[in-house]
Structure formats: structure tokens, C-alpha cells
Amino acid sequence: MATSSMHAPPGRTFEFRVGDVFGRSFEVFTRHFILFFVLTLVPSVPLLVLPFIPPEAFASTFVIGLAGFLLVFVCGMLASAAVTYGVVQDLRGRPFTFSESLAVALRRLLPLLGVSFCFGFMAMLGMILLVIPAFIVMCVYYIAPQACVVERKGVFASLSRSAALTKGHRWRILGIVIVLMLVNIAVGYVLGLVLAGLSTVAALVTGAWQVLAGAFSAVLGAVLYFQLRSVKEGFELDQIVSVFD
């Protein structure tokens, strides 16, 4: 596990910059584009296949909704955890494989589902109260899954860890979230216009884009986690110790 013993050189301080997060994320993502895409695609296959299953195959629309809800939880957490492992290995200068990444994700699946459930429940309460509290919850607990995977923490410890690391930087994190949302909406809109009338092709292309966007978001979440640790604990990203050894 990475510890706070990894400090910055004397006289040097770390700053949290949104541009650095996006820049580093893009570098890591492009270095392992295919592997990150596959790591996000494979756990998401059931979710991508669900819209093509005839409604008659299910007992009711409630079953369809419940199946989709559960798949979003499980597939999303598996993909995010697998990509997080890949990012950690990349920042350590180590190779990683599909099987290793997925194995780590499966080992952390239960606590990750707990983190996701608590996160979703609090966000839902925020939406019921007002839209703004939901965004606050998102920013506070944005890197809880990464803390759960990297530091092997439990559900509530992961949430607390995220709250501590994001404190003082939540407006910038909100900016990152908004940028990701706007890009996703814009690309989805353009794809809808370009592929209008081509239902099957549109579904495939849109699905591929969602996988791509999900992979990059997972990479960005992991990079953001380590950037915040650099700021809070004062260590270089390249000095990450063997968290998975």
C-alpha cells in the first residue's frame, strides 16, 4: 500500500491542476488504449447485449429494469477496478495483463459494490432534496472506488478516504465531472445525427463510444486519485510502491 512516507523533494510542493489530470490521463490512456478498451468492454458485454433481448424473454418490465440496474452496478465496478489496476501498474512502470487486471477487480468486487451502493443512495437523496447536493456527493466520494481498490479499504473507510482526499479541491473535481458529461452528451448528440435511421449501426457505434468513454473515465478517476494523494501526502506519481505485490 502506498504510504505518506513518499515525500516531495525538499522545498518542492505539489499543486492540483485540472489540466494535469486530463493530460496525464490522456497519456496513460493512449499508451494502453486497446487493453483499457477491452478491460471495459468485456465486463460490459451483458449490459450491451441487454437492449437486444426481446422484452418477451422477461417476466415483466420490472425484471428488465432490475436486471439493467444490477448490471450497471456490477459491470461498472468490474471495469473501473480492472482499469484502475492497469493505471497503477502503468504509473509504476510495470506491465499488466487482462487476466491480472480482471482478477484484481473480482477480488475487490464485493466492497466495490458496497461503495457504489452507498454512493448511489446518497446521490439519490441529494437529487430528491435538490440537484446541487447530488453533485456535492459526487465530488466528495468521486475517488472512493479507487481508494477501495488501491488501498484495499472497506466500504465506509473508502468513502471516508475519498472525502479526506477531495477536501479543498471539490470545485475543480466538479469541473472535471462537468467536462466529461458535456463531452459525452455532445458526442452522443453528433452520433445520433450522423447515424439517424441506421438503428443497428447506431446502437453498435453508440455502444462502442460508451465503452470508450467509460474506459477513459476510469483512467481519469485513477489518475485523479493519485494526483490528490500527491497534493495531500507529497509524493511523486512515479514513486508509487508495490500496492498489489
Tab-separated table of C-alpha atoms in Angstrom:
chain	number	residue	atom	x	y	z
A	1	MET	CA	0.000	0.000	0.000
A	2	ALA	CA	1.292	3.483	-0.805
A	3	THR	CA	2.167	5.443	2.289
A	4	SER	CA	2.780	9.045	3.189
A	5	SER	CA	6.494	8.287	3.622
A	6	MET	CA	6.933	9.161	-0.061
A	7	HIS	CA	7.510	12.882	0.240
A	8	ALA	CA	8.286	15.612	-2.231
A	9	PRO	CA	11.904	16.752	-2.596
A	10	PRO	CA	12.970	19.469	-0.112
A	11	GLY	CA	11.437	22.815	-0.997
A	12	ARG	CA	9.036	21.350	-3.546
A	13	THR	CA	5.272	21.415	-3.230
A	14	PHE	CA	2.592	19.781	-5.337
A	15	GLU	CA	-0.383	21.570	-6.829
A	16	PHE	CA	-3.622	20.118	-8.092
A	17	ARG	CA	-4.359	21.253	-11.640
A	18	VAL	CA	-7.252	20.093	-13.794
A	19	GLY	CA	-5.073	20.301	-16.895
A	20	ASP	CA	-2.522	17.948	-15.327
A	21	VAL	CA	-5.238	15.396	-14.563
A	22	PHE	CA	-6.551	15.401	-18.124
A	23	GLY	CA	-3.059	15.456	-19.623
A	24	ARG	CA	-1.753	12.572	-17.559
A	25	SER	CA	-4.949	10.598	-18.078
A	26	PHE	CA	-4.683	11.009	-21.851
A	27	GLU	CA	-1.050	9.865	-21.799
A	28	VAL	CA	-1.840	6.735	-19.792
A	29	PHE	CA	-4.979	6.016	-21.812
A	30	THR	CA	-3.266	6.252	-25.191
A	31	ARG	CA	-0.345	4.060	-24.063
A	32	HIS	CA	-2.723	1.171	-23.361
A	33	PHE	CA	-5.727	2.128	-25.472
A	34	ILE	CA	-6.621	-1.363	-26.703
A	35	LEU	CA	-6.172	-3.078	-23.329
A	36	PHE	CA	-8.188	-0.445	-21.461
A	37	PHE	CA	-10.920	-0.664	-24.102
A	38	VAL	CA	-11.087	-4.456	-23.790
A	39	LEU	CA	-10.994	-4.298	-19.977
A	40	THR	CA	-14.053	-2.040	-20.105
A	41	LEU	CA	-15.778	-3.899	-22.927
A	42	VAL	CA	-15.662	-7.456	-21.578
A	43	PRO	CA	-17.330	-6.781	-18.190
A	44	SER	CA	-19.873	-4.601	-20.011
A	45	VAL	CA	-20.927	-7.229	-22.583
A	46	PRO	CA	-24.070	-8.275	-20.626
A	47	LEU	CA	-25.086	-4.628	-20.350
A	48	LEU	CA	-24.542	-4.022	-24.070
A	49	VAL	CA	-26.473	-7.163	-25.006
A	50	LEU	CA	-29.485	-6.399	-22.775
A	51	PRO	CA	-31.186	-3.927	-25.204
A	52	PHE	CA	-31.157	-6.582	-27.950
A	53	ILE	CA	-33.025	-9.177	-25.853
A	54	PRO	CA	-36.763	-9.250	-26.731
A	55	PRO	CA	-38.938	-7.926	-23.879
A	56	GLU	CA	-40.984	-11.150	-24.016
A	57	ALA	CA	-37.952	-13.016	-22.674
A	58	PHE	CA	-38.519	-11.337	-19.316
A	59	ALA	CA	-41.408	-11.892	-16.955
A	60	SER	CA	-42.132	-8.162	-16.674
A	61	THR	CA	-40.744	-4.712	-17.288
A	62	PHE	CA	-39.820	-4.651	-13.607
A	63	VAL	CA	-37.490	-7.614	-14.162
A	64	ILE	CA	-35.921	-5.828	-17.129
A	65	GLY	CA	-35.364	-2.706	-15.040
A	66	LEU	CA	-33.945	-4.666	-12.121
A	67	ALA	CA	-31.628	-6.644	-14.391
A	68	GLY	CA	-30.372	-3.462	-16.012
A	69	PHE	CA	-29.862	-1.782	-12.643
A	70	LEU	CA	-27.828	-4.689	-11.279
A	71	LEU	CA	-25.782	-4.979	-14.460
A	72	VAL	CA	-24.883	-1.298	-14.356
A	73	PHE	CA	-23.603	-1.758	-10.798
A	74	VAL	CA	-21.633	-4.958	-11.339
A	75	CYS	CA	-20.273	-4.249	-14.828
A	76	GLY	CA	-19.330	-0.689	-13.990
A	77	MET	CA	-17.445	-1.640	-10.850
A	78	LEU	CA	-15.613	-4.541	-12.509
A	79	ALA	CA	-14.495	-2.401	-15.426
A	80	SER	CA	-13.442	0.524	-13.229
A	81	ALA	CA	-11.464	-1.691	-10.841
A	82	ALA	CA	-9.716	-3.535	-13.685
A	83	VAL	CA	-8.714	-0.274	-15.358
A	84	THR	CA	-7.581	1.178	-12.020
A	85	TYR	CA	-5.191	-1.741	-11.602
A	86	GLY	CA	-3.830	-1.071	-15.091
A	87	VAL	CA	-3.278	2.609	-14.332
A	88	VAL	CA	-1.457	1.782	-11.096
A	89	GLN	CA	0.837	-0.622	-12.922
A	90	ASP	CA	1.487	1.940	-15.652
A	91	LEU	CA	2.399	4.633	-13.117
A	92	ARG	CA	4.771	2.129	-11.514
A	93	GLY	CA	6.350	1.407	-14.889
A	94	ARG	CA	5.130	-2.188	-14.745
A	95	PRO	CA	3.360	-4.256	-17.432
A	96	PHE	CA	-0.117	-5.602	-16.804
A	97	THR	CA	-2.378	-8.112	-18.497
A	98	PHE	CA	-6.089	-8.546	-18.993
A	99	SER	CA	-6.275	-11.576	-16.693
A	100	GLU	CA	-4.335	-9.894	-13.869
A	101	SER	CA	-6.487	-6.782	-14.034
A	102	LEU	CA	-9.738	-8.714	-14.040
A	103	ALA	CA	-8.562	-10.932	-11.165
A	104	VAL	CA	-7.866	-7.872	-9.004
A	105	ALA	CA	-11.277	-6.445	-9.914
A	106	LEU	CA	-13.053	-9.676	-8.957
A	107	ARG	CA	-11.249	-9.818	-5.599
A	108	ARG	CA	-12.478	-6.311	-4.736
A	109	LEU	CA	-15.951	-6.671	-6.243
A	110	LEU	CA	-17.988	-7.017	-3.028
A	111	PRO	CA	-16.585	-3.956	-1.221
A	112	LEU	CA	-16.766	-2.021	-4.511
A	113	LEU	CA	-20.447	-2.855	-4.836
A	114	GLY	CA	-20.936	-1.642	-1.269
A	115	VAL	CA	-19.161	1.629	-2.103
A	116	SER	CA	-21.234	2.035	-5.261
A	117	PHE	CA	-24.492	1.334	-3.416
A	118	CYS	CA	-23.744	3.871	-0.661
A	119	PHE	CA	-22.585	6.422	-3.218
A	120	GLY	CA	-25.717	5.929	-5.308
A	121	PHE	CA	-28.016	6.073	-2.288
A	122	MET	CA	-26.528	9.366	-1.089
A	123	ALA	CA	-26.642	10.814	-4.621
A	124	MET	CA	-30.314	9.793	-4.889
A	125	LEU	CA	-31.084	11.573	-1.618
A	126	GLY	CA	-29.297	14.606	-2.990
A	127	MET	CA	-31.435	14.501	-6.127
A	128	ILE	CA	-34.603	14.272	-4.032
A	129	LEU	CA	-33.575	17.291	-1.999
A	130	LEU	CA	-32.015	19.390	-4.751
A	131	VAL	CA	-29.780	18.832	-7.779
A	132	ILE	CA	-26.828	20.647	-6.204
A	133	PRO	CA	-26.428	18.277	-3.206
A	134	ALA	CA	-26.216	15.358	-5.664
A	135	PHE	CA	-23.232	16.988	-7.372
A	136	ILE	CA	-21.651	17.663	-3.975
A	137	VAL	CA	-21.963	13.978	-3.069
A	138	MET	CA	-20.431	13.046	-6.420
A	139	CYS	CA	-17.407	15.297	-5.846
A	140	VAL	CA	-16.885	14.212	-2.229
A	141	TYR	CA	-16.915	10.487	-2.973
A	142	TYR	CA	-15.671	10.537	-6.577
A	143	ILE	CA	-12.489	8.543	-5.857
A	144	ALA	CA	-13.899	6.142	-3.247
A	145	PRO	CA	-13.718	3.168	-5.692
A	146	GLN	CA	-10.036	3.884	-6.352
A	147	ALA	CA	-9.303	4.031	-2.617
A	148	CYS	CA	-11.147	0.729	-2.221
A	149	VAL	CA	-9.070	-0.971	-4.935
A	150	VAL	CA	-5.641	0.544	-4.316
A	151	GLU	CA	-5.645	0.721	-0.517
A	152	ARG	CA	-7.857	-2.342	-0.038
A	153	LYS	CA	-10.140	-0.448	2.302
A	154	GLY	CA	-13.657	-1.402	3.321
A	155	VAL	CA	-16.819	0.379	2.230
A	156	PHE	CA	-17.015	3.170	4.786
A	157	ALA	CA	-13.237	3.555	5.051
A	158	SER	CA	-13.109	4.064	1.280
A	159	LEU	CA	-15.812	6.719	1.436
A	160	SER	CA	-14.026	8.496	4.298
A	161	ARG	CA	-10.721	8.320	2.438
A	162	SER	CA	-12.273	9.916	-0.638
A	163	ALA	CA	-13.854	12.673	1.460
A	164	ALA	CA	-10.469	13.450	3.020
A	165	LEU	CA	-8.557	13.479	-0.270
A	166	THR	CA	-11.089	15.580	-2.172
A	167	LYS	CA	-11.453	18.197	0.566
A	168	GLY	CA	-10.327	21.582	-0.694
A	169	HIS	CA	-10.429	20.521	-4.353
A	170	ARG	CA	-14.084	19.722	-4.953
A	171	TRP	CA	-14.827	22.675	-7.222
A	172	ARG	CA	-12.084	21.515	-9.571
A	173	ILE	CA	-13.404	17.955	-9.404
A	174	LEU	CA	-16.851	19.286	-10.256
A	175	GLY	CA	-15.308	20.993	-13.272
A	176	ILE	CA	-13.791	17.678	-14.375
A	177	VAL	CA	-17.143	15.911	-13.969
A	178	ILE	CA	-18.949	18.599	-15.967
A	179	VAL	CA	-16.390	18.443	-18.796
A	180	LEU	CA	-16.780	14.664	-19.036
A	181	MET	CA	-20.572	14.955	-19.039
A	182	LEU	CA	-20.615	17.672	-21.717
A	183	VAL	CA	-18.244	15.762	-23.992
A	184	ASN	CA	-20.315	12.588	-23.622
A	185	ILE	CA	-23.555	14.461	-24.373
A	186	ALA	CA	-22.030	16.272	-27.359
A	187	VAL	CA	-20.582	13.134	-28.932
A	188	GLY	CA	-23.818	11.221	-28.321
A	189	TYR	CA	-25.788	14.004	-29.996
A	190	VAL	CA	-23.487	14.073	-33.031
A	191	LEU	CA	-23.601	10.300	-33.378
A	192	GLY	CA	-27.394	10.445	-33.211
A	193	LEU	CA	-27.487	12.945	-36.074
A	194	VAL	CA	-24.920	11.157	-38.241
A	195	LEU	CA	-26.399	7.694	-37.744
A	196	ALA	CA	-30.070	8.662	-37.857
A	197	GLY	CA	-32.103	5.898	-39.489
A	198	LEU	CA	-29.395	3.261	-39.034
A	199	SER	CA	-30.725	1.683	-35.869
A	200	THR	CA	-28.396	-1.343	-35.647
A	201	VAL	CA	-25.265	0.562	-36.677
A	202	ALA	CA	-26.201	3.430	-34.380
A	203	ALA	CA	-26.602	1.042	-31.432
A	204	LEU	CA	-23.197	-0.555	-32.091
A	205	VAL	CA	-21.369	2.734	-32.597
A	206	THR	CA	-23.042	4.306	-29.581
A	207	GLY	CA	-22.170	1.241	-27.506
A	208	ALA	CA	-18.541	1.445	-28.623
A	209	TRP	CA	-18.436	5.125	-27.692
A	210	GLN	CA	-19.887	4.407	-24.247
A	211	VAL	CA	-17.224	1.760	-23.656
A	212	LEU	CA	-14.516	4.164	-24.813
A	213	ALA	CA	-15.853	6.958	-22.623
A	214	GLY	CA	-16.142	4.581	-19.674
A	215	ALA	CA	-12.554	3.421	-20.107
A	216	PHE	CA	-11.228	6.977	-20.190
A	217	SER	CA	-13.344	7.980	-17.179
A	218	ALA	CA	-11.911	5.053	-15.216
A	219	VAL	CA	-8.364	6.039	-16.180
A	220	LEU	CA	-9.061	9.626	-15.204
A	221	GLY	CA	-10.503	8.543	-11.845
A	222	ALA	CA	-7.351	6.580	-11.023
A	223	VAL	CA	-5.043	9.402	-12.117
A	224	LEU	CA	-7.136	11.889	-10.130
A	225	TYR	CA	-6.809	9.681	-7.049
A	226	PHE	CA	-3.008	9.674	-7.276
A	227	GLN	CA	-2.834	13.376	-8.114
A	228	LEU	CA	-4.778	14.130	-4.949
A	229	ARG	CA	-2.508	11.848	-2.939
A	230	SER	CA	0.463	13.730	-4.350
A	231	VAL	CA	-1.035	17.015	-3.162
A	232	LYS	CA	-2.160	15.753	0.241
A	233	GLU	CA	0.756	13.454	1.081
A	234	GLY	CA	3.544	14.904	-1.025
A	235	PHE	CA	4.857	12.096	-3.189
A	236	GLU	CA	5.634	11.773	-6.863
A	237	LEU	CA	3.260	9.728	-9.004
A	238	ASP	CA	6.255	7.816	-10.312
A	239	GLN	CA	7.213	6.764	-6.759
A	240	ILE	CA	4.184	4.545	-6.145
A	241	VAL	CA	5.141	1.450	-4.188
A	242	SER	CA	4.002	-2.107	-4.772
A	243	VAL	CA	0.362	-1.767	-3.790
A	244	PHE	CA	-0.569	-5.054	-5.430
A	245	ASP	CA	2.558	-7.127	-4.683
